[in-house]
mmCIF file of N, CA and C in Angstrom:
data_model
loop_
_atom_site.group_PDB
_atom_site.id
_atom_site.type_symbol
_atom_site.label_atom_id
_atom_site.label_comp_id
_atom_site.label_asym_id
_atom_site.label_seq_id
_atom_site.Cartn_x
_atom_site.Cartn_y
_atom_site.Cartn_z
ATOM 1 N N UNK A 494 10.752 15.846 1.224
ATOM 2 C CA UNK A 494 10.179 14.532 1.418
ATOM 3 C C UNK A 494 11.059 13.738 2.381
ATOM 4 N N UNK A 495 10.410 13.023 3.296
ATOM 5 C CA UNK A 495 11.156 12.223 4.258
ATOM 6 C C UNK A 495 11.815 11.028 3.584
ATOM 7 N N UNK A 496 12.908 10.575 4.169
ATOM 8 C CA UNK A 496 13.593 9.395 3.649
ATOM 9 C C UNK A 496 12.962 8.147 4.245
ATOM 10 N N UNK A 497 13.302 7.005 3.661
ATOM 11 C CA UNK A 497 12.767 5.743 4.163
ATOM 12 C C UNK A 497 13.239 5.504 5.600
ATOM 13 N N UNK A 498 14.452 5.922 5.920
ATOM 14 C CA UNK A 498 14.956 5.757 7.289
ATOM 15 C C UNK A 498 14.161 6.604 8.280
ATOM 16 N N UNK A 499 13.748 7.787 7.877
ATOM 17 C CA UNK A 499 12.929 8.629 8.754
ATOM 18 C C UNK A 499 11.560 8.001 8.990
ATOM 19 N N UNK A 500 10.969 7.398 7.943
ATOM 20 C CA UNK A 500 9.677 6.714 8.106
ATOM 21 C C UNK A 500 9.812 5.551 9.086
ATOM 22 N N UNK A 501 10.861 4.732 8.912
ATOM 23 C CA UNK A 501 11.047 3.579 9.792
ATOM 24 C C UNK A 501 11.378 4.001 11.221
ATOM 25 N N UNK A 502 12.122 5.100 11.379
ATOM 26 C CA UNK A 502 12.430 5.593 12.718
ATOM 27 C C UNK A 502 11.152 6.048 13.430
ATOM 28 N N UNK A 503 10.305 6.776 12.716
ATOM 29 C CA UNK A 503 9.029 7.224 13.299
ATOM 30 C C UNK A 503 8.160 6.018 13.660
ATOM 31 N N UNK A 504 8.136 5.014 12.779
ATOM 32 C CA UNK A 504 7.363 3.805 13.050
ATOM 33 C C UNK A 504 7.877 3.111 14.310
ATOM 34 N N UNK A 505 9.201 2.980 14.432
ATOM 35 C CA UNK A 505 9.759 2.275 15.591
ATOM 36 C C UNK A 505 9.493 3.012 16.897
ATOM 37 N N UNK A 506 9.407 4.333 16.847
ATOM 38 C CA UNK A 506 9.117 5.095 18.062
ATOM 39 C C UNK A 506 7.671 4.931 18.512
ATOM 40 N N UNK A 507 6.753 4.826 17.560
ATOM 41 C CA UNK A 507 5.339 4.761 17.921
ATOM 42 C C UNK A 507 4.796 3.333 18.010
ATOM 43 N N UNK A 508 5.600 2.344 17.679
ATOM 44 C CA UNK A 508 5.155 0.945 17.716
ATOM 45 C C UNK A 508 6.131 0.118 18.543
ATOM 46 N N UNK A 509 6.194 0.389 19.825
ATOM 47 C CA UNK A 509 7.138 -0.305 20.685
ATOM 48 C C UNK A 509 6.509 -1.502 21.396
ATOM 49 N N UNK A 510 5.217 -1.477 21.590
ATOM 50 C CA UNK A 510 4.536 -2.560 22.289
ATOM 51 C C UNK A 510 4.280 -3.715 21.321
ATOM 52 N N UNK A 511 4.534 -4.950 21.760
ATOM 53 C CA UNK A 511 4.387 -6.107 20.867
ATOM 54 C C UNK A 511 2.943 -6.284 20.396
ATOM 55 N N UNK A 512 1.972 -5.948 21.244
ATOM 56 C CA UNK A 512 0.572 -6.034 20.843
ATOM 57 C C UNK A 512 0.245 -5.048 19.734
ATOM 58 N N UNK A 513 0.819 -3.854 19.835
ATOM 59 C CA UNK A 513 0.611 -2.833 18.811
ATOM 60 C C UNK A 513 1.199 -3.295 17.482
ATOM 61 N N UNK A 514 2.385 -3.899 17.523
ATOM 62 C CA UNK A 514 3.019 -4.393 16.296
ATOM 63 C C UNK A 514 2.187 -5.501 15.667
ATOM 64 N N UNK A 515 1.678 -6.419 16.484
ATOM 65 C CA UNK A 515 0.875 -7.531 15.972
ATOM 66 C C UNK A 515 -0.398 -7.018 15.298
ATOM 67 N N UNK A 516 -1.079 -6.095 15.964
ATOM 68 C CA UNK A 516 -2.291 -5.516 15.379
ATOM 69 C C UNK A 516 -1.954 -4.797 14.081
ATOM 70 N N UNK A 517 -0.834 -4.098 14.054
ATOM 71 C CA UNK A 517 -0.416 -3.376 12.858
ATOM 72 C C UNK A 517 -0.153 -4.342 11.700
ATOM 73 N N UNK A 518 0.545 -5.434 11.968
ATOM 74 C CA UNK A 518 0.874 -6.401 10.913
ATOM 75 C C UNK A 518 -0.374 -7.085 10.361
ATOM 76 N N UNK A 519 -1.380 -7.252 11.186
ATOM 77 C CA UNK A 519 -2.610 -7.915 10.740
ATOM 78 C C UNK A 519 -3.571 -6.915 10.097
ATOM 79 N N UNK A 520 -3.790 -5.795 10.755
ATOM 80 C CA UNK A 520 -4.854 -4.876 10.331
ATOM 81 C C UNK A 520 -4.480 -4.002 9.139
ATOM 82 N N UNK A 521 -3.244 -3.561 9.020
ATOM 83 C CA UNK A 521 -2.889 -2.690 7.896
ATOM 84 C C UNK A 521 -3.088 -3.398 6.558
ATOM 85 N N UNK A 522 -2.611 -4.632 6.379
ATOM 86 C CA UNK A 522 -2.900 -5.306 5.107
ATOM 87 C C UNK A 522 -4.396 -5.528 4.879
ATOM 88 N N UNK A 523 -5.147 -5.881 5.929
ATOM 89 C CA UNK A 523 -6.587 -6.075 5.772
ATOM 90 C C UNK A 523 -7.290 -4.779 5.360
ATOM 91 N N UNK A 524 -6.911 -3.676 5.985
ATOM 92 C CA UNK A 524 -7.497 -2.387 5.636
ATOM 93 C C UNK A 524 -7.115 -2.005 4.208
ATOM 94 N N UNK A 525 -5.853 -2.221 3.850
ATOM 95 C CA UNK A 525 -5.388 -1.883 2.501
ATOM 96 C C UNK A 525 -6.152 -2.654 1.447
ATOM 97 N N UNK A 526 -6.226 -3.977 1.585
ATOM 98 C CA UNK A 526 -6.895 -4.788 0.570
ATOM 99 C C UNK A 526 -8.409 -4.572 0.570
ATOM 100 N N UNK A 527 -8.987 -4.307 1.719
ATOM 101 C CA UNK A 527 -10.420 -3.988 1.754
ATOM 102 C C UNK A 527 -10.708 -2.675 1.027
ATOM 103 N N UNK A 528 -9.876 -1.673 1.274
ATOM 104 C CA UNK A 528 -10.052 -0.383 0.608
ATOM 105 C C UNK A 528 -9.871 -0.522 -0.898
ATOM 106 N N UNK A 529 -8.842 -1.262 -1.313
ATOM 107 C CA UNK A 529 -8.629 -1.474 -2.747
ATOM 108 C C UNK A 529 -9.788 -2.253 -3.360
ATOM 109 N N UNK A 530 -10.340 -3.198 -2.620
ATOM 110 C CA UNK A 530 -11.488 -3.962 -3.112
ATOM 111 C C UNK A 530 -12.708 -3.081 -3.314
ATOM 112 N N UNK A 531 -12.938 -2.179 -2.378
ATOM 113 C CA UNK A 531 -14.073 -1.255 -2.501
ATOM 114 C C UNK A 531 -13.864 -0.319 -3.685
ATOM 115 N N UNK A 532 -12.651 0.222 -3.811
ATOM 116 C CA UNK A 532 -12.353 1.113 -4.942
ATOM 117 C C UNK A 532 -12.522 0.357 -6.260
ATOM 118 N N UNK A 533 -12.046 -0.887 -6.301
ATOM 119 C CA UNK A 533 -12.168 -1.700 -7.507
ATOM 120 C C UNK A 533 -13.632 -1.967 -7.839
ATOM 121 N N UNK A 534 -14.419 -2.312 -6.838
ATOM 122 C CA UNK A 534 -15.840 -2.611 -7.070
ATOM 123 C C UNK A 534 -16.598 -1.380 -7.563
ATOM 124 N N UNK A 535 -16.263 -0.223 -7.019
ATOM 125 C CA UNK A 535 -16.956 1.002 -7.425
ATOM 126 C C UNK A 535 -16.555 1.485 -8.814
ATOM 127 N N UNK A 536 -15.389 1.050 -9.294
ATOM 128 C CA UNK A 536 -14.946 1.513 -10.607
ATOM 129 C C UNK A 536 -15.273 0.517 -11.717
ATOM 130 N N UNK A 537 -16.032 -0.501 -11.400
ATOM 131 C CA UNK A 537 -16.437 -1.498 -12.400
ATOM 132 C C UNK A 537 -17.538 -0.922 -13.297
ATOM 133 N N UNK A 538 -17.816 -1.589 -14.428
ATOM 134 C CA UNK A 538 -18.757 -1.048 -15.424
ATOM 135 C C UNK A 538 -20.136 -0.647 -14.885
ATOM 136 N N UNK A 539 -20.629 -1.302 -13.872
ATOM 137 C CA UNK A 539 -21.962 -0.971 -13.370
ATOM 138 C C UNK A 539 -22.032 0.415 -12.726
ATOM 139 N N UNK A 540 -20.872 0.956 -12.323
ATOM 140 C CA UNK A 540 -20.891 2.236 -11.626
ATOM 141 C C UNK A 540 -20.299 3.373 -12.459
ATOM 142 N N UNK A 541 -19.011 3.330 -12.722
ATOM 143 C CA UNK A 541 -18.366 4.433 -13.431
ATOM 144 C C UNK A 541 -18.033 4.113 -14.886
ATOM 145 N N UNK A 542 -18.099 2.844 -15.264
ATOM 146 C CA UNK A 542 -17.839 2.407 -16.638
ATOM 147 C C UNK A 542 -16.463 2.860 -17.134
ATOM 148 N N UNK A 543 -15.440 2.639 -16.309
ATOM 149 C CA UNK A 543 -14.076 2.997 -16.675
ATOM 150 C C UNK A 543 -13.375 1.817 -17.340
ATOM 151 N N UNK A 544 -12.438 2.074 -18.254
ATOM 152 C CA UNK A 544 -11.738 0.974 -18.919
ATOM 153 C C UNK A 544 -10.704 0.292 -18.021
ATOM 154 N N UNK A 545 -10.322 0.937 -16.925
ATOM 155 C CA UNK A 545 -9.332 0.383 -16.009
ATOM 156 C C UNK A 545 -9.810 0.646 -14.581
ATOM 157 N N UNK A 546 -9.463 -0.243 -13.691
ATOM 158 C CA UNK A 546 -9.881 -0.101 -12.300
ATOM 159 C C UNK A 546 -9.158 1.067 -11.630
ATOM 160 N N UNK A 547 -9.883 1.808 -10.830
ATOM 161 C CA UNK A 547 -9.252 2.882 -10.049
ATOM 162 C C UNK A 547 -8.271 2.305 -9.032
ATOM 163 N N UNK A 548 -8.512 1.075 -8.579
ATOM 164 C CA UNK A 548 -7.595 0.440 -7.634
ATOM 165 C C UNK A 548 -6.220 0.254 -8.274
ATOM 166 N N UNK A 549 -6.188 -0.079 -9.563
ATOM 167 C CA UNK A 549 -4.914 -0.216 -10.269
ATOM 168 C C UNK A 549 -4.155 1.106 -10.267
ATOM 169 N N UNK A 550 -4.864 2.201 -10.466
ATOM 170 C CA UNK A 550 -4.232 3.524 -10.470
ATOM 171 C C UNK A 550 -3.684 3.856 -9.083
ATOM 172 N N UNK A 551 -4.449 3.534 -8.031
ATOM 173 C CA UNK A 551 -3.987 3.770 -6.660
ATOM 174 C C UNK A 551 -2.733 2.940 -6.380
ATOM 175 N N UNK A 552 -2.741 1.668 -6.790
ATOM 176 C CA UNK A 552 -1.576 0.802 -6.586
ATOM 177 C C UNK A 552 -0.367 1.358 -7.336
ATOM 178 N N UNK A 553 -0.583 1.853 -8.554
ATOM 179 C CA UNK A 553 0.528 2.411 -9.340
ATOM 180 C C UNK A 553 1.130 3.636 -8.647
ATOM 181 N N UNK A 554 0.290 4.530 -8.134
ATOM 182 C CA UNK A 554 0.809 5.710 -7.438
ATOM 183 C C UNK A 554 1.534 5.325 -6.147
ATOM 184 N N UNK A 555 1.017 4.332 -5.434
ATOM 185 C CA UNK A 555 1.706 3.862 -4.226
ATOM 186 C C UNK A 555 3.059 3.253 -4.582
ATOM 187 N N UNK A 556 3.104 2.520 -5.678
ATOM 188 C CA UNK A 556 4.366 1.948 -6.142
ATOM 189 C C UNK A 556 5.386 3.035 -6.454
ATOM 190 N N UNK A 557 4.937 4.099 -7.100
ATOM 191 C CA UNK A 557 5.837 5.220 -7.387
ATOM 192 C C UNK A 557 6.327 5.888 -6.106
ATOM 193 N N UNK A 558 5.438 6.004 -5.113
ATOM 194 C CA UNK A 558 5.828 6.585 -3.822
ATOM 195 C C UNK A 558 6.939 5.748 -3.180
ATOM 196 N N UNK A 559 6.749 4.428 -3.154
ATOM 197 C CA UNK A 559 7.760 3.562 -2.554
ATOM 198 C C UNK A 559 9.049 3.540 -3.357
ATOM 199 N N UNK A 560 8.954 3.613 -4.679
ATOM 200 C CA UNK A 560 10.164 3.665 -5.504
ATOM 201 C C UNK A 560 10.964 4.938 -5.235
ATOM 202 N N UNK A 561 10.276 6.046 -4.964
ATOM 203 C CA UNK A 561 10.988 7.294 -4.635
ATOM 204 C C UNK A 561 11.695 7.187 -3.293
ATOM 205 N N UNK A 562 11.101 6.422 -2.366
ATOM 206 C CA UNK A 562 11.745 6.247 -1.057
ATOM 207 C C UNK A 562 12.968 5.352 -1.157
ATOM 208 N N UNK A 563 12.778 4.216 -1.841
ATOM 209 C CA UNK A 563 13.839 3.219 -1.926
ATOM 210 C C UNK A 563 13.537 2.290 -3.092
ATOM 211 N N UNK A 564 14.538 2.084 -3.928
ATOM 212 C CA UNK A 564 14.364 1.204 -5.082
ATOM 213 C C UNK A 564 13.989 -0.216 -4.640
ATOM 214 N N UNK A 565 14.698 -0.739 -3.633
ATOM 215 C CA UNK A 565 14.419 -2.094 -3.144
ATOM 216 C C UNK A 565 13.025 -2.184 -2.525
ATOM 217 N N UNK A 566 12.663 -1.195 -1.732
ATOM 218 C CA UNK A 566 11.341 -1.181 -1.105
ATOM 219 C C UNK A 566 10.250 -1.066 -2.162
ATOM 220 N N UNK A 567 10.481 -0.257 -3.179
ATOM 221 C CA UNK A 567 9.521 -0.108 -4.269
ATOM 222 C C UNK A 567 9.298 -1.409 -5.020
ATOM 223 N N UNK A 568 10.384 -2.132 -5.301
ATOM 224 C CA UNK A 568 10.258 -3.423 -5.972
ATOM 225 C C UNK A 568 9.539 -4.436 -5.089
ATOM 226 N N UNK A 569 9.852 -4.431 -3.802
ATOM 227 C CA UNK A 569 9.193 -5.348 -2.872
ATOM 228 C C UNK A 569 7.701 -5.068 -2.792
ATOM 229 N N UNK A 570 7.331 -3.805 -2.651
ATOM 230 C CA UNK A 570 5.915 -3.460 -2.563
ATOM 231 C C UNK A 570 5.180 -3.750 -3.864
ATOM 232 N N UNK A 571 5.837 -3.534 -4.991
ATOM 233 C CA UNK A 571 5.221 -3.857 -6.279
ATOM 234 C C UNK A 571 4.997 -5.353 -6.398
ATOM 235 N N UNK A 572 5.959 -6.149 -5.934
ATOM 236 C CA UNK A 572 5.811 -7.598 -5.962
ATOM 237 C C UNK A 572 4.657 -8.039 -5.058
ATOM 238 N N UNK A 573 4.603 -7.494 -3.858
ATOM 239 C CA UNK A 573 3.524 -7.860 -2.922
ATOM 240 C C UNK A 573 2.163 -7.492 -3.504
ATOM 241 N N UNK A 574 2.057 -6.312 -4.093
ATOM 242 C CA UNK A 574 0.776 -5.908 -4.691
ATOM 243 C C UNK A 574 0.427 -6.759 -5.899
ATOM 244 N N UNK A 575 1.435 -7.260 -6.619
ATOM 245 C CA UNK A 575 1.144 -8.103 -7.775
ATOM 246 C C UNK A 575 0.598 -9.472 -7.358
ATOM 247 N N UNK A 576 0.875 -9.888 -6.133
ATOM 248 C CA UNK A 576 0.367 -11.170 -5.634
ATOM 249 C C UNK A 576 -1.145 -11.149 -5.491
ATOM 250 N N UNK A 577 -1.710 -9.974 -5.354
ATOM 251 C CA UNK A 577 -3.150 -9.817 -5.211
ATOM 252 C C UNK A 577 -3.874 -10.122 -6.516
ATOM 253 N N UNK A 578 -3.133 -10.187 -7.593
ATOM 254 C CA UNK A 578 -3.730 -10.484 -8.894
ATOM 255 C C UNK A 578 -3.984 -9.218 -9.679
ATOM 256 N N UNK A 579 -4.252 -9.367 -10.965
ATOM 257 C CA UNK A 579 -4.464 -8.180 -11.788
ATOM 258 C C UNK A 579 -5.755 -7.467 -11.438
ATOM 259 N N UNK A 580 -5.677 -6.172 -11.389
ATOM 260 C CA UNK A 580 -6.857 -5.347 -11.111
ATOM 261 C C UNK A 580 -7.050 -4.441 -12.325
ATOM 262 N N UNK A 581 -7.677 -4.983 -13.346
ATOM 263 C CA UNK A 581 -7.881 -4.218 -14.587
ATOM 264 C C UNK A 581 -9.326 -4.025 -14.883
#
């Protein structure tokens, strides 16, 4: 598994243009929250009748991924995802 430094190094090599960075900062969160919203909507009682949202499970696995990379990064990402509100 790659380290957090390897991920950031790869990111810095492929995102050198300021326009690319700006689009990345705006679009990645929008895509992430839109995808989680769709997953959450599809896992509600009208569709799959699950006791917990699938979006919550996806967020939990992503949190574990970030915690494996870096404890500080994992806590930061968990905090940012918690700002979105409970997805139960």
